[in-house]
CSV table of C-alpha atoms and ligand atoms in Angstrom, one decimal:
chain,number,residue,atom,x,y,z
A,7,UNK,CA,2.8,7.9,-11.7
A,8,UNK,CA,0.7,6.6,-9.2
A,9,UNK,CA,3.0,4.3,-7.5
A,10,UNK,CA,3.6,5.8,-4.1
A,11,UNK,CA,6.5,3.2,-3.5
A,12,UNK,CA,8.8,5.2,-5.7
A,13,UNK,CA,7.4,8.4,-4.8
A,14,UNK,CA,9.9,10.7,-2.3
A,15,UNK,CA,8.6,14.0,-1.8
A,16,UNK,CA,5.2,15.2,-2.2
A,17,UNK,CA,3.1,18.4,-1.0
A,18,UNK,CA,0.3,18.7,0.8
A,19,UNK,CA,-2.9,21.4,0.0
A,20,UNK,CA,-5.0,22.8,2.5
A,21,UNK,CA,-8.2,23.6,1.2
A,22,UNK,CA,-9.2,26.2,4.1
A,23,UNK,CA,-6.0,28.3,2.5
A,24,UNK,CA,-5.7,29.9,-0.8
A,25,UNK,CA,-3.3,30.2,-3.1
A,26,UNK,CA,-2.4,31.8,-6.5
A,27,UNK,CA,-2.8,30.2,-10.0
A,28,UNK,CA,0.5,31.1,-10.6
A,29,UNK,CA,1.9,29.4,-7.3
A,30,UNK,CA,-0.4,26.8,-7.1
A,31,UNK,CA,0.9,26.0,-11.3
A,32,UNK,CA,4.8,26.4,-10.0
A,33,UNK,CA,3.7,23.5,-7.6
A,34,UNK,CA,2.4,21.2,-9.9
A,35,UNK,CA,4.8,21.6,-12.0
A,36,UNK,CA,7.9,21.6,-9.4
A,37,UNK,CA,8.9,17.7,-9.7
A,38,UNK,CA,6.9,16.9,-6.8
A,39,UNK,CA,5.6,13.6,-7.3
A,40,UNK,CA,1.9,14.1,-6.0
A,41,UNK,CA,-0.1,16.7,-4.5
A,42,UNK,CA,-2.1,15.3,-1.2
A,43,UNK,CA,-5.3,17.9,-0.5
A,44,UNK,CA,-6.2,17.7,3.1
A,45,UNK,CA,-6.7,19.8,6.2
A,46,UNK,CA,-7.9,19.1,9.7
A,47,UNK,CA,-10.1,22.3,9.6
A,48,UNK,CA,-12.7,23.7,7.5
A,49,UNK,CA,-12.6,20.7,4.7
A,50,UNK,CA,-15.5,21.2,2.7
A,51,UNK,CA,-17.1,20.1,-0.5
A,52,UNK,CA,-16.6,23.0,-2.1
A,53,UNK,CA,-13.2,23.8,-1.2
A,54,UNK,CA,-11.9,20.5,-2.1
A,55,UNK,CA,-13.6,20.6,-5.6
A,56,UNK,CA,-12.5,23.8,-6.1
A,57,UNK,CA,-8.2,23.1,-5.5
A,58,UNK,CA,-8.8,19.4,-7.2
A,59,UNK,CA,-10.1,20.7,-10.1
A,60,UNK,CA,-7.9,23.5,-10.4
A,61,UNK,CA,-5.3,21.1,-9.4
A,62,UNK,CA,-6.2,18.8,-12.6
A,63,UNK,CA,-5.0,21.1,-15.0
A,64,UNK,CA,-1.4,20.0,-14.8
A,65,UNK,CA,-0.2,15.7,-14.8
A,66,UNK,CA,0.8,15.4,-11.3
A,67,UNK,CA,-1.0,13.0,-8.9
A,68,UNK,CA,-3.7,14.1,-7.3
A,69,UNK,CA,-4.6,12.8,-3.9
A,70,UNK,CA,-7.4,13.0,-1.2
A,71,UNK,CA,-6.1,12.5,2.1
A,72,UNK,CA,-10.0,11.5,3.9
A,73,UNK,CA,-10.4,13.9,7.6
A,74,UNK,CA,-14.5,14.3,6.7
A,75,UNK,CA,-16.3,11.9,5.3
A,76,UNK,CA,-18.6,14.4,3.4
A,77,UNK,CA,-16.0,15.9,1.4
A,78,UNK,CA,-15.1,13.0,-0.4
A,79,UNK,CA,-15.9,13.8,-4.0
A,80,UNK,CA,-15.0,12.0,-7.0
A,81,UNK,CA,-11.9,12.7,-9.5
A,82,UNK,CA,-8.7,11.8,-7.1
A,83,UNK,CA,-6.3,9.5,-8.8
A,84,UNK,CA,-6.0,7.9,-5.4
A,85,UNK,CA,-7.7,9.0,-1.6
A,86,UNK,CA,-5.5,8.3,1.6
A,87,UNK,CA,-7.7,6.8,4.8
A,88,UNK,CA,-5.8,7.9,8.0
A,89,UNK,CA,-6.3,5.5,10.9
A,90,UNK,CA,-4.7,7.2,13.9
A,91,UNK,CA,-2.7,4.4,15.7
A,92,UNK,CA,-1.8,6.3,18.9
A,93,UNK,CA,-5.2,8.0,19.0
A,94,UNK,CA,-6.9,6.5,23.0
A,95,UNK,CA,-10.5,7.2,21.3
A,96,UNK,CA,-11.2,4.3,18.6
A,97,UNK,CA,-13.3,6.8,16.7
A,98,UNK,CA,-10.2,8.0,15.1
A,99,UNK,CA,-8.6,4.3,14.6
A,100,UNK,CA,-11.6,2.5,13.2
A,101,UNK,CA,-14.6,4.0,13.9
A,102,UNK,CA,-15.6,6.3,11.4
A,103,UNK,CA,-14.5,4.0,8.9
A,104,UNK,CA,-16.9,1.6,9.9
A,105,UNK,CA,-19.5,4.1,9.5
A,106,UNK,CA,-18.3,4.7,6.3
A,107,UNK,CA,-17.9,0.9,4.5
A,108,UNK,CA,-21.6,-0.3,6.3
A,109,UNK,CA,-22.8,2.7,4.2
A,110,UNK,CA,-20.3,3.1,1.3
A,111,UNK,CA,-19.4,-0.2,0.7
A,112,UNK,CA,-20.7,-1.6,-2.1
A,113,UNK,CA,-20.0,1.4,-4.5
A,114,UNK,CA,-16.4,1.7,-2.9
A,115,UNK,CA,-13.5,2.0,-5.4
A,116,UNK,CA,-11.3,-0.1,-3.0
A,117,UNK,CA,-8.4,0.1,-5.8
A,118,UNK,CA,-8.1,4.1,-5.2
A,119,UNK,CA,-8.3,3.5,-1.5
A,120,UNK,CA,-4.6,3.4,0.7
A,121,UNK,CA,-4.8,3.1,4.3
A,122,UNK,CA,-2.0,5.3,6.1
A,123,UNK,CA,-1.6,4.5,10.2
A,124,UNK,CA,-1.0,7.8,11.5
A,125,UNK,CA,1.4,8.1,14.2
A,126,UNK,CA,0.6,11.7,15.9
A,127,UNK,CA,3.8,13.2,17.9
A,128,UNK,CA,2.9,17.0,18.1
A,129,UNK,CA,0.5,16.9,20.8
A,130,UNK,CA,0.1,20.6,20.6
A,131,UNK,CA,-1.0,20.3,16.5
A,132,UNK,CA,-4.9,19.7,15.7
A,133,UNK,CA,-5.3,16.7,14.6
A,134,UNK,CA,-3.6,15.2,17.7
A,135,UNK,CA,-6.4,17.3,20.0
A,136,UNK,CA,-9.1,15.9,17.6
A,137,UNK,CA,-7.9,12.5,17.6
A,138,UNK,CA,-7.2,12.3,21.5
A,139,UNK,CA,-3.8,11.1,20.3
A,140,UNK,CA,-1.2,10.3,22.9
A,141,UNK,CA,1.8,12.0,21.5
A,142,UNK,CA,4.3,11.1,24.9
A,143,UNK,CA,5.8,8.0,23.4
A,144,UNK,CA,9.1,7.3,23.2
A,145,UNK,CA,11.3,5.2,19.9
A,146,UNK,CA,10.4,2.4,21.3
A,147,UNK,CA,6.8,2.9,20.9
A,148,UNK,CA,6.9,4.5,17.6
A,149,UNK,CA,8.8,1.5,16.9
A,150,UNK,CA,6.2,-0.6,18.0
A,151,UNK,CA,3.5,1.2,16.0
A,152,UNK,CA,6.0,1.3,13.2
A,153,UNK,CA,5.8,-2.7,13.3
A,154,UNK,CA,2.5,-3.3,14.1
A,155,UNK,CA,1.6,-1.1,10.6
A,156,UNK,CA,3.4,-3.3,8.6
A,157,UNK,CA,3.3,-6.8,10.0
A,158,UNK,CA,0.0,-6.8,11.8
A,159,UNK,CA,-2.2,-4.6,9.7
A,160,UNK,CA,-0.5,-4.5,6.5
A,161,UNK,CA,-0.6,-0.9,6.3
A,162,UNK,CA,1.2,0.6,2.7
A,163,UNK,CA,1.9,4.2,4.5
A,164,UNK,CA,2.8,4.8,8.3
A,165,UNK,CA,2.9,8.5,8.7
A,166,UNK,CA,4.5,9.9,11.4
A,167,UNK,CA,2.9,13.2,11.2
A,168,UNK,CA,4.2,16.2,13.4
A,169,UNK,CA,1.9,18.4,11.2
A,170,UNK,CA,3.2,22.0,12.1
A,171,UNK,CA,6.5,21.6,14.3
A,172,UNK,CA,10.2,19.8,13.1
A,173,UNK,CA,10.4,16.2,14.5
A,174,UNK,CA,12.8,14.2,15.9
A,175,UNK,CA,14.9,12.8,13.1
A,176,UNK,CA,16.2,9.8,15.8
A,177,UNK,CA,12.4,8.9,15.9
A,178,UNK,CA,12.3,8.9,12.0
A,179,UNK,CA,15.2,6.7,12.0
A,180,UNK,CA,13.9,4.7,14.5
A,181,UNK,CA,10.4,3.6,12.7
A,182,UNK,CA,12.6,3.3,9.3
A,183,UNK,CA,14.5,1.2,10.9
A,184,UNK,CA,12.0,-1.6,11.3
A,185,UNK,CA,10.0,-1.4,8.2
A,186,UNK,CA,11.0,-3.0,4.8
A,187,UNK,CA,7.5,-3.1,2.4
A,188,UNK,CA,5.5,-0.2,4.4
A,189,UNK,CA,6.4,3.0,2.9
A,190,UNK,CA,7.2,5.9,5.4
A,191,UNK,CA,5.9,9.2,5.1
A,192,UNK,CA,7.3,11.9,7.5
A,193,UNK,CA,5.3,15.4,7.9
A,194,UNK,CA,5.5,18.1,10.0
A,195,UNK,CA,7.4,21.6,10.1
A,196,UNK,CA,9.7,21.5,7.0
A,197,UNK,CA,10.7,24.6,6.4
A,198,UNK,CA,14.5,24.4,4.5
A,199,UNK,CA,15.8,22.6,2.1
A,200,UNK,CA,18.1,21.1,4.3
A,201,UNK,CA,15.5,19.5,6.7
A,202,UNK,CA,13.7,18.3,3.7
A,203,UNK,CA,16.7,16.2,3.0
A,204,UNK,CA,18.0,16.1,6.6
A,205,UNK,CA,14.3,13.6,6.9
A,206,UNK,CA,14.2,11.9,3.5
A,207,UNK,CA,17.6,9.9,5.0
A,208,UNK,CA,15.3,7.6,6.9
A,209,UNK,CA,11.9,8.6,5.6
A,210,UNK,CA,10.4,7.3,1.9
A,211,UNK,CA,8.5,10.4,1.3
A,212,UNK,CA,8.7,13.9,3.0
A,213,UNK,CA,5.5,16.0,2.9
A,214,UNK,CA,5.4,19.9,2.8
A,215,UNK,CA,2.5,21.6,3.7
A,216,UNK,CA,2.9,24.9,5.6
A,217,UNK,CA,5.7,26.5,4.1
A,218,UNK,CA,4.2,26.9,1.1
A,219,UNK,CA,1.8,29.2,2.4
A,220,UNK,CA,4.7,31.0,4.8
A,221,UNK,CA,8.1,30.8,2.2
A,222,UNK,CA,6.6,29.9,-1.1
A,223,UNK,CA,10.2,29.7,-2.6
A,224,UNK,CA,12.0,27.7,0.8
A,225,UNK,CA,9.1,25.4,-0.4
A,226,UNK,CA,9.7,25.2,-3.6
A,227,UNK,CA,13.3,24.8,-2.7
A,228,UNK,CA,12.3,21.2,-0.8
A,229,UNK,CA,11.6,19.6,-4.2
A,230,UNK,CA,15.5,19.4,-5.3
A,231,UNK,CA,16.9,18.7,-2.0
A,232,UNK,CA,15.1,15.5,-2.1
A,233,UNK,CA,15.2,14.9,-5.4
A,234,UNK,CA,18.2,15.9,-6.9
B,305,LIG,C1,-14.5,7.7,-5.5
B,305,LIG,C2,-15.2,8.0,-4.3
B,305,LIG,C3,-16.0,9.2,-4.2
B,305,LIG,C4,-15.2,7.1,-3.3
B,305,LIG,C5,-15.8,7.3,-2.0
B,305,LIG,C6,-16.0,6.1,-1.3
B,305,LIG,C7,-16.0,6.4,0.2
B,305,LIG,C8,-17.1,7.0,0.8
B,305,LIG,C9,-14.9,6.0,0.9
B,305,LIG,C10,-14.8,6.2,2.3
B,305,LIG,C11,-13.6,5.4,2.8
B,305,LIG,C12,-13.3,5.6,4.3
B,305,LIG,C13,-13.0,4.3,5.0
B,305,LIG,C14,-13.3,6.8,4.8
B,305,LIG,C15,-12.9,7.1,6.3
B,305,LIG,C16,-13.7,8.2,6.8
B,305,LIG,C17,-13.0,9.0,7.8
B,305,LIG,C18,-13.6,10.3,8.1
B,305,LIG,C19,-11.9,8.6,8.5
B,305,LIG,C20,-11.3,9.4,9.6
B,305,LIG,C21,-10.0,10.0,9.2
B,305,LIG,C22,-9.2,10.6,10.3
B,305,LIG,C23,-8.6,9.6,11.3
B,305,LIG,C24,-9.1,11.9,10.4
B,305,LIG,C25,-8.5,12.6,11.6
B,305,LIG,C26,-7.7,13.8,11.3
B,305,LIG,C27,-6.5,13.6,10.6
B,305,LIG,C28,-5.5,12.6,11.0
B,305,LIG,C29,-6.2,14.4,9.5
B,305,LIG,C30,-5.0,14.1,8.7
B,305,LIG,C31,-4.6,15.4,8.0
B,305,LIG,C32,-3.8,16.4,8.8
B,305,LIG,C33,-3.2,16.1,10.1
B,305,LIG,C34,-3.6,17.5,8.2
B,305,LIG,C35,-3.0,18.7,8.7
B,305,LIG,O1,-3.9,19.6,9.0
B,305,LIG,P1,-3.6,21.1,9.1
B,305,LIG,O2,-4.9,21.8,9.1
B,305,LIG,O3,-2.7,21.6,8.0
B,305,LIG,O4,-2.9,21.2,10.5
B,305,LIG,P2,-1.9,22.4,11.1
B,305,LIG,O5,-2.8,23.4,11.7
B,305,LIG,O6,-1.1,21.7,12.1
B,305,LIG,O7,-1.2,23.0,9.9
B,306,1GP,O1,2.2,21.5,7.4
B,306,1GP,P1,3.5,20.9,7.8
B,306,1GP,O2,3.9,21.2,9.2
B,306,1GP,O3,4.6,21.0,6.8
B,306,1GP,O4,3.2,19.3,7.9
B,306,1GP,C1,2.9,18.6,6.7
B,306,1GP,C2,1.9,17.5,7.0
B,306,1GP,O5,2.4,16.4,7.6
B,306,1GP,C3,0.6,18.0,7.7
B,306,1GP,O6,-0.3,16.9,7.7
B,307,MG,MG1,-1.3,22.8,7.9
């Protein structure tokens, strides 16, 4: 199933970390609805084709999420393009896309290709130093940026991504609160089953990514608490 509108939990693969056959086959084969592969360090060619191919033995989804332009590779159902909203350097918003089209363009699969506008709010996580992402905003902004994906930019995803701590669940309420066709993904320091479903009240999707490498089975756990 590639339609990320009904999807409601999915994991996320770093491929700078390693994992078993036998955990990485539990994962696949856990209910999840997709797997996302991405990392802010250390992305590589190799390491990518290595977990997406061992990833395509089982039928789940299989995702891309883009942080280097040269390890894009072929063979994802579907790649993810972050834009980073609240980043203050337009690199990280527009600019390496750019780069990216004027050279890619024309041999672009633009059906495979879903935009997310990130929304950074752990200012200590890596991706927000990268980005230059200015993480002191309040609901009202995350509102604002909330909006601004859906009705300005016609973003599908707005991710509000607090990649390695637990968020505010008042902020996730907030930006669900003012979307309808944008889907919202929530990410960052899920750890329990009971913040996996404590987020997926106001969020579409909830991603997992570092528990799986710190409490393989409180990961796995995540699946049926929010999707019972
Ligand atoms: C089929 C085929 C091969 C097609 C290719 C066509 C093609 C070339 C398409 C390119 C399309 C395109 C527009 C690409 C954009 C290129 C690009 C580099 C965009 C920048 C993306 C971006 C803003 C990256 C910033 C970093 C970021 C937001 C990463 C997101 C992931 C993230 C936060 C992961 C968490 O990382 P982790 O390491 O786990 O962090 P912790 O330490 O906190 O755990
Ligand atoms: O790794 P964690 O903290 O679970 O965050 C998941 C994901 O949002 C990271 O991009
Ligand atoms: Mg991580």
């Amino acid at each position: 199933m590639y339609e990320v509108a009904e999807w409601k939990h999915v994991f996320k693969l770093d491929p700078d970390k390693e994992i078993s056959d036998e955990n990485l086959e539990i994962i696949c084969e856990s209910g999840t609805d997709a797997i996302i592969v991405g990392g802010s360090d250390n992305v590589t060619m190799d390491n990518v084709l290595n977990l997406m191919s061992r990833i395509r033995r089982y039928l789940v989804p299989c995702v891309l999420e883009v942080s280097e332009i040269e390890s894009i590779i072929p063979g994802f159902d579907l790649y993810f393009i972050p834009s980073v909203m609240n980043s203050m350097n337009t690199k990280w918003v527009m600019g390496l896309h750019h780069e990216a089209v004027k050279e890619y363009g024309e041999i672009m699969s633009w059906d495979e290709l879903i935009v997310e506008g990130y929304c950074i709010l752990n200012g200590d996580c890596k991706a927000a130093k990268l980005t230059e992402a200015n993480t002191e905003l309040s609901a009202d902004d995350v509102m604002a940026y909330a909006r601004m994906a859906e009705k300005m930019f016609h973003m599908p995803i707005f991710y509000l991504e607090y990649s390695g701590t637990y968020g505010d669940v008042n902020v996730v309420q907030a930006a669900s609160s003012v979307l309808s066709s944008t889907k919202l993904f929530y990410g960052g320091g899920i750890e329990t089953p009971e913040q996996a479903a404590e987020m997926a009240e106001f969020a579409d999707v909830v991603v997992v990514g570092n528990v799986i490498y710190d409490d393989f089975q409180s990961a796995l756990k995540t699946v049926k608490a929010v999707k019972p």
